[in-house]
CSV table of C-alpha atoms and ligand atoms in Angstrom, one decimal:
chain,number,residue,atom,x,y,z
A,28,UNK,CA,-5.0,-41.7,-80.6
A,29,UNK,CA,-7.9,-42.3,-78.1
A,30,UNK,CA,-7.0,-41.8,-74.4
A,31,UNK,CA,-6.9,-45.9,-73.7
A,32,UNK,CA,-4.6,-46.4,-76.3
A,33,UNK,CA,-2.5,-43.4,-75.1
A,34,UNK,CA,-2.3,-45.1,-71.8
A,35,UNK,CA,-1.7,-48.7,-72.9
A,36,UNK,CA,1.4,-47.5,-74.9
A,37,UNK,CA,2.5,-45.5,-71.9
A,38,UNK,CA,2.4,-49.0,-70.1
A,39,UNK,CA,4.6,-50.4,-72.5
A,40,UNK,CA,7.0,-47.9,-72.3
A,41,UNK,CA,7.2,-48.1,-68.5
A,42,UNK,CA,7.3,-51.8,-68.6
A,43,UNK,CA,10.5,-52.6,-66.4
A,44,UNK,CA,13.2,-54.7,-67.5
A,45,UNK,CA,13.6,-56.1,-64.6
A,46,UNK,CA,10.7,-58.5,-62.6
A,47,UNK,CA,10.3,-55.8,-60.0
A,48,UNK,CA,9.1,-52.6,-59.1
A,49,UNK,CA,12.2,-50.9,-57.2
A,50,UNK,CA,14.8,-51.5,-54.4
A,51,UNK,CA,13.8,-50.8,-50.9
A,52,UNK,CA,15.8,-49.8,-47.9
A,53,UNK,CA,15.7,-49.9,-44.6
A,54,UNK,CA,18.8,-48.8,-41.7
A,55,UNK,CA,18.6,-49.7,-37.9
A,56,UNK,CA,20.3,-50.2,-35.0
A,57,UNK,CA,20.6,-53.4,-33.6
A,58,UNK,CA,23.2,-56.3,-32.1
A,59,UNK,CA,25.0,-53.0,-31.1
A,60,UNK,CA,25.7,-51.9,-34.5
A,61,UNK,CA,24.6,-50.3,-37.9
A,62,UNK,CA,22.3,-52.7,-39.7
A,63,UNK,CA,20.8,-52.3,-43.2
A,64,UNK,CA,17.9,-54.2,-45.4
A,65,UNK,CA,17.6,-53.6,-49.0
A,66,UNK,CA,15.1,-56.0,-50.9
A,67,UNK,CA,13.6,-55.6,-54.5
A,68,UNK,CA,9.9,-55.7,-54.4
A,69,UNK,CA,6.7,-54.8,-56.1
A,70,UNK,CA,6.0,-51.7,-53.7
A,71,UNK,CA,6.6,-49.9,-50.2
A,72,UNK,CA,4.4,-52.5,-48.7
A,73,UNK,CA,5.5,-55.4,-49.4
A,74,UNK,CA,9.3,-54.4,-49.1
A,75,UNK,CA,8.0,-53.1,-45.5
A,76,UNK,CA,6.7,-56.6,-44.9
A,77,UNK,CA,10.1,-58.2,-45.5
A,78,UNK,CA,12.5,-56.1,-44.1
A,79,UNK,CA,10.0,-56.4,-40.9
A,80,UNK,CA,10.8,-60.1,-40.9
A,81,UNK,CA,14.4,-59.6,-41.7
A,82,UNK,CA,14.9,-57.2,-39.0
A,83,UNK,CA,13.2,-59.0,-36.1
A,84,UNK,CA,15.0,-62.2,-37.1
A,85,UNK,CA,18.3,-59.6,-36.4
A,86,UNK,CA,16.0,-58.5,-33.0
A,87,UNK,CA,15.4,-62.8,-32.5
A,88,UNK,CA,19.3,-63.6,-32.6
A,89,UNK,CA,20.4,-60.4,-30.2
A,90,UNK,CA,17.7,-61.2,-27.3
A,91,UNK,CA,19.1,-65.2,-27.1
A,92,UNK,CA,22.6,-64.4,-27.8
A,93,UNK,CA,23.5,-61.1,-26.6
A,94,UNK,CA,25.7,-60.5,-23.5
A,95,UNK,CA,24.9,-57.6,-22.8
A,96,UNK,CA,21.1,-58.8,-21.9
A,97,UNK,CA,21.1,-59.9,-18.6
A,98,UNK,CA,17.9,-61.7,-19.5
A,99,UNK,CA,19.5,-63.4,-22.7
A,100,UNK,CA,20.3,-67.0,-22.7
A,101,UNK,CA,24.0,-66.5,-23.4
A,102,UNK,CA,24.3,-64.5,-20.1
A,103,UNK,CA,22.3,-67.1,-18.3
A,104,UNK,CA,25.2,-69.0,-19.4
A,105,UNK,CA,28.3,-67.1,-18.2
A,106,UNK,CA,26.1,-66.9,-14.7
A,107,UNK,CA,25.7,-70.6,-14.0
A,108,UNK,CA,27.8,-72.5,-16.4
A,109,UNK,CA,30.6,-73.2,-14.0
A,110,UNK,CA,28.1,-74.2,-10.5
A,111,UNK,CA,25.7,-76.4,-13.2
A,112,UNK,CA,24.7,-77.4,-16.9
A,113,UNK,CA,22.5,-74.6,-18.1
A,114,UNK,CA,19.7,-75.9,-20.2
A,115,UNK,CA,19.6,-73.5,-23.7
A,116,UNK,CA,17.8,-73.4,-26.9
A,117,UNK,CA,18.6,-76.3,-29.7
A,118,UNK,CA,19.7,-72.7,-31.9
A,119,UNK,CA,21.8,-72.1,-29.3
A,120,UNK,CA,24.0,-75.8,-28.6
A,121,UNK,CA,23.7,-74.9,-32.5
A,122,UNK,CA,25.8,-72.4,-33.1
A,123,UNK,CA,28.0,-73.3,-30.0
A,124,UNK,CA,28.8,-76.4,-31.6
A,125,UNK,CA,29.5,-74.5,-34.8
A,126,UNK,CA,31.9,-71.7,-32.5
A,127,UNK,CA,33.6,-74.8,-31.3
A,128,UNK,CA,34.2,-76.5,-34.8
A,129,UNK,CA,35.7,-73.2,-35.5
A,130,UNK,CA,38.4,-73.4,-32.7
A,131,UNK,CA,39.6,-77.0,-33.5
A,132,UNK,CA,40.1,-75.5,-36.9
A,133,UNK,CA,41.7,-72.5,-36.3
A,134,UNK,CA,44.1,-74.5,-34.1
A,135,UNK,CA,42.4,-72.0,-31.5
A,136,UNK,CA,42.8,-68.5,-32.9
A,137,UNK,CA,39.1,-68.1,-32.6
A,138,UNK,CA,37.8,-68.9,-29.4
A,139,UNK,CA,34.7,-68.0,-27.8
A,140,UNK,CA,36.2,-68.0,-24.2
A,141,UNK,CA,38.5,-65.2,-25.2
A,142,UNK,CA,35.5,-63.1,-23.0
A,143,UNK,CA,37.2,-64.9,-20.0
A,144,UNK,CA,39.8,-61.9,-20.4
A,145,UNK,CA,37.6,-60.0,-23.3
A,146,UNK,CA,34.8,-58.7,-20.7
A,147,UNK,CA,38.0,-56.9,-18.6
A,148,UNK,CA,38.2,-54.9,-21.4
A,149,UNK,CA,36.1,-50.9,-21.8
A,150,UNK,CA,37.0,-49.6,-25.3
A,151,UNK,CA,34.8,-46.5,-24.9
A,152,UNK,CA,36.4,-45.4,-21.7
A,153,UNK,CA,39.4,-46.8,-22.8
A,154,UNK,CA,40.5,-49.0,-19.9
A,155,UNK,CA,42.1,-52.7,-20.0
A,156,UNK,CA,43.1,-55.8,-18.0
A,157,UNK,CA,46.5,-54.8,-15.5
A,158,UNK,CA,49.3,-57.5,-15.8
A,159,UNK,CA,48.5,-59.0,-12.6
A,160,UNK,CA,44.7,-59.7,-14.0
A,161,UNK,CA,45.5,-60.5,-17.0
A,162,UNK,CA,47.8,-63.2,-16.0
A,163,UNK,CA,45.4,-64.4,-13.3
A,164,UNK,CA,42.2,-65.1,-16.2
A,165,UNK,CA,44.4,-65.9,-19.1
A,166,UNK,CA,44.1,-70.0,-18.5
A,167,UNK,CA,40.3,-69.5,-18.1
A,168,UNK,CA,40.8,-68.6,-22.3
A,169,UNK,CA,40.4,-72.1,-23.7
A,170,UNK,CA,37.8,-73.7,-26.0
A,171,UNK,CA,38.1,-76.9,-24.2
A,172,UNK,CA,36.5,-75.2,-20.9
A,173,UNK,CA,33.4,-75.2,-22.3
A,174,UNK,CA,31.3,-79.2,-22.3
A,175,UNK,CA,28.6,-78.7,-24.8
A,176,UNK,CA,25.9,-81.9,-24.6
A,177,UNK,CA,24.1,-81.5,-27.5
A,178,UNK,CA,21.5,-84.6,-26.0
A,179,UNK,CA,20.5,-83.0,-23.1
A,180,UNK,CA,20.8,-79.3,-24.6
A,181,UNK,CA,23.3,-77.8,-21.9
A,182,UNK,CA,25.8,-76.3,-21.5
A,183,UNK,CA,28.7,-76.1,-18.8
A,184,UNK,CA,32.0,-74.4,-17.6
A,185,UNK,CA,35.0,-77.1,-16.9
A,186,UNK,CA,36.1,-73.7,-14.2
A,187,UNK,CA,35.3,-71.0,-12.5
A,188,UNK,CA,36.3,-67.8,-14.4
A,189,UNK,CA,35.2,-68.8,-18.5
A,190,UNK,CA,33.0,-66.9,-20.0
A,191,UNK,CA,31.5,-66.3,-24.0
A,192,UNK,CA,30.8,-63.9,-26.1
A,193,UNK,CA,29.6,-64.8,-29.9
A,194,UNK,CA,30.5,-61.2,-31.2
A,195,UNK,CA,32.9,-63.1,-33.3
A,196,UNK,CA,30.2,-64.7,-35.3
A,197,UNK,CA,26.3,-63.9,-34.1
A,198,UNK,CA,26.2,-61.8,-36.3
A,199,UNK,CA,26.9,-62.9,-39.3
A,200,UNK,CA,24.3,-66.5,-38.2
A,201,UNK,CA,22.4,-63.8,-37.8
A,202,UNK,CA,22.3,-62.2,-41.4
A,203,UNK,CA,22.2,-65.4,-43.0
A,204,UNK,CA,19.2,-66.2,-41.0
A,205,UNK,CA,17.9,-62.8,-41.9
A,206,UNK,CA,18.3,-64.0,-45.9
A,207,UNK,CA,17.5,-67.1,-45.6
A,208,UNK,CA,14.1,-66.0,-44.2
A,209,UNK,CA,13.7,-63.3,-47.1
A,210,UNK,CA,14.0,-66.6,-49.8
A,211,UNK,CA,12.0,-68.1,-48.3
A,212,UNK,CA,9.4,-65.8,-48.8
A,213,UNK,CA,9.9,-65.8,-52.5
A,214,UNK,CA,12.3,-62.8,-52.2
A,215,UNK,CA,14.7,-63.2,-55.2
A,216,UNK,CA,16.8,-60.2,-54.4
A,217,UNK,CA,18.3,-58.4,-51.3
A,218,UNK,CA,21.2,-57.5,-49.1
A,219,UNK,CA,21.2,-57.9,-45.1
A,220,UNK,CA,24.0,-55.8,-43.7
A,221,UNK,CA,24.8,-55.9,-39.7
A,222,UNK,CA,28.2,-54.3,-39.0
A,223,UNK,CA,31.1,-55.8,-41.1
A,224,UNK,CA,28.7,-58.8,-42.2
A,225,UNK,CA,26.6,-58.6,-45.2
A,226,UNK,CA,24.6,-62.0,-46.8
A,227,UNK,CA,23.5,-61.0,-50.5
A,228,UNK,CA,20.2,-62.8,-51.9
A,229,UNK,CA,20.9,-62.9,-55.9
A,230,UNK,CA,22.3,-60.6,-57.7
A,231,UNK,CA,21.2,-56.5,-58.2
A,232,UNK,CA,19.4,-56.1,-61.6
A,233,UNK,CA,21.3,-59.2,-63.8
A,234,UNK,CA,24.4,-58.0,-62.5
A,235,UNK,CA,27.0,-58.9,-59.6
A,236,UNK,CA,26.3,-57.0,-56.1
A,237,UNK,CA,29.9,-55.1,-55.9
A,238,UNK,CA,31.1,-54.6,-52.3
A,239,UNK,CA,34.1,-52.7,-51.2
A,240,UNK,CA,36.2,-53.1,-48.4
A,241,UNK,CA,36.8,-50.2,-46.6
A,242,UNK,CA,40.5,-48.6,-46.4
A,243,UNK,CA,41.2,-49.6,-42.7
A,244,UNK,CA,42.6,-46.5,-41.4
A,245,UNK,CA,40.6,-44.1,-44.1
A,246,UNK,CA,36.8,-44.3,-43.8
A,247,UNK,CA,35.7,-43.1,-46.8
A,248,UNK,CA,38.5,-44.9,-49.3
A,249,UNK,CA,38.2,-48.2,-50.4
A,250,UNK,CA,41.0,-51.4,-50.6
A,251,UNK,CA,39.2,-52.9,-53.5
A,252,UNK,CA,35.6,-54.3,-54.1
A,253,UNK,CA,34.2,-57.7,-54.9
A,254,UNK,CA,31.4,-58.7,-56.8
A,255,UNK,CA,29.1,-61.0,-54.9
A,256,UNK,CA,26.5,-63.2,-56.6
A,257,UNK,CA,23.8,-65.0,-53.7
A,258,UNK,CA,27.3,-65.0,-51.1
A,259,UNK,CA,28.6,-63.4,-48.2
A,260,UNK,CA,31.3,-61.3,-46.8
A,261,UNK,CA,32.3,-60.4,-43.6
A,262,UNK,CA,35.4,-58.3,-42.6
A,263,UNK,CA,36.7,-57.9,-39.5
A,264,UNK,CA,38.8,-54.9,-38.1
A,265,UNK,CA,40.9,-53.1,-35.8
A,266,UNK,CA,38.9,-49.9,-36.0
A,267,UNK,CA,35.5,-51.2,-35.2
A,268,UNK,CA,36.1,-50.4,-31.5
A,269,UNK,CA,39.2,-49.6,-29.8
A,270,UNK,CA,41.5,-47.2,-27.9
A,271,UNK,CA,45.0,-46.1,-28.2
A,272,UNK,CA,47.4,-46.0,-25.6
A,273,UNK,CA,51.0,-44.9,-26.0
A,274,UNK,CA,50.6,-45.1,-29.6
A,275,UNK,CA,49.2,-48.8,-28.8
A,276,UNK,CA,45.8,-49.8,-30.1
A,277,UNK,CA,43.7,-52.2,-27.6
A,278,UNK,CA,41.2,-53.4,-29.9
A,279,UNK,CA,38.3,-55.8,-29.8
A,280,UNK,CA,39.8,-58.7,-31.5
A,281,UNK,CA,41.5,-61.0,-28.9
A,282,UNK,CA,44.2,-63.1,-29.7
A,283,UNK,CA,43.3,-66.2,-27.7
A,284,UNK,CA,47.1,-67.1,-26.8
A,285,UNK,CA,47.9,-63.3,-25.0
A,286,UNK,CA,44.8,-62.2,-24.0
A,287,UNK,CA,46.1,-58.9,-26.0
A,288,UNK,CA,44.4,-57.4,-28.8
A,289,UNK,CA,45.9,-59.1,-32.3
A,290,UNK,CA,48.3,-57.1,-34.3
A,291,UNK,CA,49.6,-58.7,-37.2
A,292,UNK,CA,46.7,-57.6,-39.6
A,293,UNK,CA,44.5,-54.4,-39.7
A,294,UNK,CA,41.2,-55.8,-41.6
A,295,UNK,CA,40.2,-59.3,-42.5
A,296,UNK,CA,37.9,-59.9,-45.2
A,297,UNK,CA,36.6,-63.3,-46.2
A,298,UNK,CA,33.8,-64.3,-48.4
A,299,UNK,CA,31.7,-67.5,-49.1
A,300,UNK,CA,28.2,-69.1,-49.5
A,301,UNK,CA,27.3,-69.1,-45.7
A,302,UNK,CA,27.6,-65.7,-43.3
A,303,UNK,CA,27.7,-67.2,-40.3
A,304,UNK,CA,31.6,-68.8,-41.8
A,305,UNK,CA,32.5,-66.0,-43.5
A,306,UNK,CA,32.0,-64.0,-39.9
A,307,UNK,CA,33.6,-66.6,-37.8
A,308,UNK,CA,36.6,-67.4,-40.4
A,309,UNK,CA,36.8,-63.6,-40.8
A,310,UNK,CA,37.9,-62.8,-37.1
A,311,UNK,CA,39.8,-66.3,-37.4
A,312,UNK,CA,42.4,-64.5,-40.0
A,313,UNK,CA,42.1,-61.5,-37.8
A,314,UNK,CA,44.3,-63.2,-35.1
A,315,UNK,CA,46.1,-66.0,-37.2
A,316,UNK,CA,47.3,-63.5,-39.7
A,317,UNK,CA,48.1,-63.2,-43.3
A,318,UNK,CA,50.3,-66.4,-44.0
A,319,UNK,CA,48.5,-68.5,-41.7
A,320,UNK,CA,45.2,-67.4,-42.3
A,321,UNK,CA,45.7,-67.3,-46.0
A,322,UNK,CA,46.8,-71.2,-45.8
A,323,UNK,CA,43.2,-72.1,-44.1
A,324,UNK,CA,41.4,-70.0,-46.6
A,325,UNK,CA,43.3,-71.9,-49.3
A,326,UNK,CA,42.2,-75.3,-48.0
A,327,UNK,CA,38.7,-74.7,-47.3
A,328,UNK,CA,36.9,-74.7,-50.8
A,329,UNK,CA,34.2,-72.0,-52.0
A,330,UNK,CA,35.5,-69.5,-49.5
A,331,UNK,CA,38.0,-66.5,-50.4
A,332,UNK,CA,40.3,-63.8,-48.6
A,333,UNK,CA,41.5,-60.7,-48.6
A,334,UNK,CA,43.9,-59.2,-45.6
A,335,UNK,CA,45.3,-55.7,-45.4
A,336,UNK,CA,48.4,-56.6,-42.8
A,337,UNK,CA,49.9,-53.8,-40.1
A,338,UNK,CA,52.4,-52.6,-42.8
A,339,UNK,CA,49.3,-51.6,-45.1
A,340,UNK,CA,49.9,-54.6,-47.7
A,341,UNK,CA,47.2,-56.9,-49.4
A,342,UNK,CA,47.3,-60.5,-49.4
A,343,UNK,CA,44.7,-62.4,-51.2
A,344,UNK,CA,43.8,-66.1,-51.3
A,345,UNK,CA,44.5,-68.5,-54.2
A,346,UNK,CA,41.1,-68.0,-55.8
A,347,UNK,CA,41.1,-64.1,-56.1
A,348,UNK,CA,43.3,-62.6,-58.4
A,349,UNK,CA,44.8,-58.9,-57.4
A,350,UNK,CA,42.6,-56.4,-59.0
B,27,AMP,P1,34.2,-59.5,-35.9
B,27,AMP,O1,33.9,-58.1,-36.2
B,27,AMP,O2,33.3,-60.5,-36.5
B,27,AMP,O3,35.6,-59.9,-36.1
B,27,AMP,O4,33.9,-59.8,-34.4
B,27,AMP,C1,34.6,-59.1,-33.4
B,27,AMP,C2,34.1,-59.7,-32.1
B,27,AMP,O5,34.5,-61.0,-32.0
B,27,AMP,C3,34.6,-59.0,-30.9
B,27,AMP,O6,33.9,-57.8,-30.6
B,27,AMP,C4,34.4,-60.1,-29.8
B,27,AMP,O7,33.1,-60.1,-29.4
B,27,AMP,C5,34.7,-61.3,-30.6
B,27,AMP,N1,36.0,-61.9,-30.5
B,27,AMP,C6,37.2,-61.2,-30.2
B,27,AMP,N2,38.3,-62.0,-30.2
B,27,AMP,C7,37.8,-63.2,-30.6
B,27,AMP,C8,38.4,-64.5,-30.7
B,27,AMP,N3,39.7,-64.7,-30.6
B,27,AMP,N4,37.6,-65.5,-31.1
B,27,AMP,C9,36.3,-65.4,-31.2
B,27,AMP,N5,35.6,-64.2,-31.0
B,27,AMP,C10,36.4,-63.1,-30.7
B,28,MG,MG1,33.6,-62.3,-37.3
């Protein structure tokens, strides 16, 4: 056999099944957390190209949102929202009026002004709100604080005290911004990761992405995995960030009502065709627990649940049936 037909039948032979060259991956740090790009693509070059974009959409999102950016337009926000109406980005009334939706849903188990009382709180050096404080910034925890004007783009405080944080759902707008930037670059497959909130593009190879949800209180095990096709999945849970205190665990999921961390479930997982609901719906369940969270799942079509509650057991919604 002459050397070019040698090499032409070694082409064939290497011919991929698949319409790509290999998967690509890329981890970071960024929103405060661990953040992960994986995209199929033709070579290193062009995978570096998109998870580029992917990642500084992530980089985008924390800079406006963040409040731990004093520059950031959500801390401009909690400065002056109570003396004036702060003018802020269109994204921004956006996904406030999105946070908002979310609380007359959820009958007010997610609420963005739970920071009122959520700021008092210093998981790493374990400190939290005394009595006396809590009781005194408690009523400044209320949705109905906050007068968004979607016409003139601002944003006020109804009193003194409120603040926001959008840890309860920045990030997951965040992914599916992420993807929906990556498809609209012609990528066909990939998976944007940023803490508990992942938004897959496609499928891996023909077949389902499979996600597990991690054992809440043992890292490495897993409660059970889901297959995910061009979806998302957020989980939200009690050992993200925390301290314990007298066998107590202050936590960084507020239930809007106490002020207090919520303690009816240990890790809510909810998936669905659009991150940044899967991400606020997931902390939703967190405080309104299995039965009631369950109940909302079950009404809201497309979107799916699974809770581990504080005694360890599994609930699913009506759509997913127990592995
Ligand atoms: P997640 O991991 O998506 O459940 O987000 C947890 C984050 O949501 C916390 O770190 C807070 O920033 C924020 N958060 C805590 N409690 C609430 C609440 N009741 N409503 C909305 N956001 C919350
Ligand atoms: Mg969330």
């Amino acid at each position: 056999m002459c050397r070019s037909g040698f090499s032409l039948l070694l082409g064939l032979l290497l011919l991929p099944t698949v319409a790509h060259a290999g998967w690509f991956a890329r981890d970071a740090s960024i929103m405060g957390t661990a953040v992960r790009v994986e995209v199929a693509a033709d070579s290193q070059s062009v995978a570096d190209a998109h998870i580029d974009t992917a990642l500084n959409e992530l980089r985008r999102i924390d800079a406006r949102m963040s409040p731990y950016r004093e520059e950031s337009e959500l801390s401009a926000i909690n400065r002056e929202a109570a003396q004036h109406p702060v003018a802020v980005s269109r994204e921004l009334v956006q996904l406030l009026a999105r946070a908002l939706a979310l609380s007359e849903q959820t009958d007010g188990a997610f609420d963005i002004t739970f920071a009122s009382v959520g700021f008092q709180y210093d998981y790493r050096n374990g400190r939290r709100p005394d009595n006396r404080t809590l009781a005194e910034l408690l009523p400044s925890i209320n949705f109905r604080h906050v007068v968004l004007n979607p016409q003139t783009g601002t944003v006020a405080f109804r009193k003194p005290g409120v603040k926001i944080d959008l840890g309860g759902i920045a990030k997951g707008y965040a992914v599916e911004n992420a993807a929906a930037l990556l498809a609209s670059r012609g990528v066909r497959s990939a998976v944007v990761t940023a803490g508990g909130d992942t938004r897959v593009l496609g499928d891996r190879d023909g077949r389902p992405w499979v996600l597990g949800i991690r054992h809440p209180r043992a890292e490495r095990k897993i409660v059970t995995r889901l297959p995910l096709i061009n979806e998302a999945i957020s989980t939200s849970g009690d050992y993200e960030r925390y301290f314990e205190e007298n066998g107590v665990r202050y936590h960084h999921i507020i239930n809007p009502a106490t002020g207090d961390s919520a303690r009816e479930v240990v890790s809510a997982t909810v998936i669905g065709a659009d991150a940044t609901l899967t991400d606020g719906l997931s902390t939703s369940l967190f405080v309104l627990g299995a039965t009631r969270g369950l109940a909302l799942i079950n009404r809201l079509p497309g979107y799916e649940a699974v809770v581990v509650d504080s005694r360890g057991e599994l609930h699913f919604s009506e759509g997913l049936a127990p592995p």
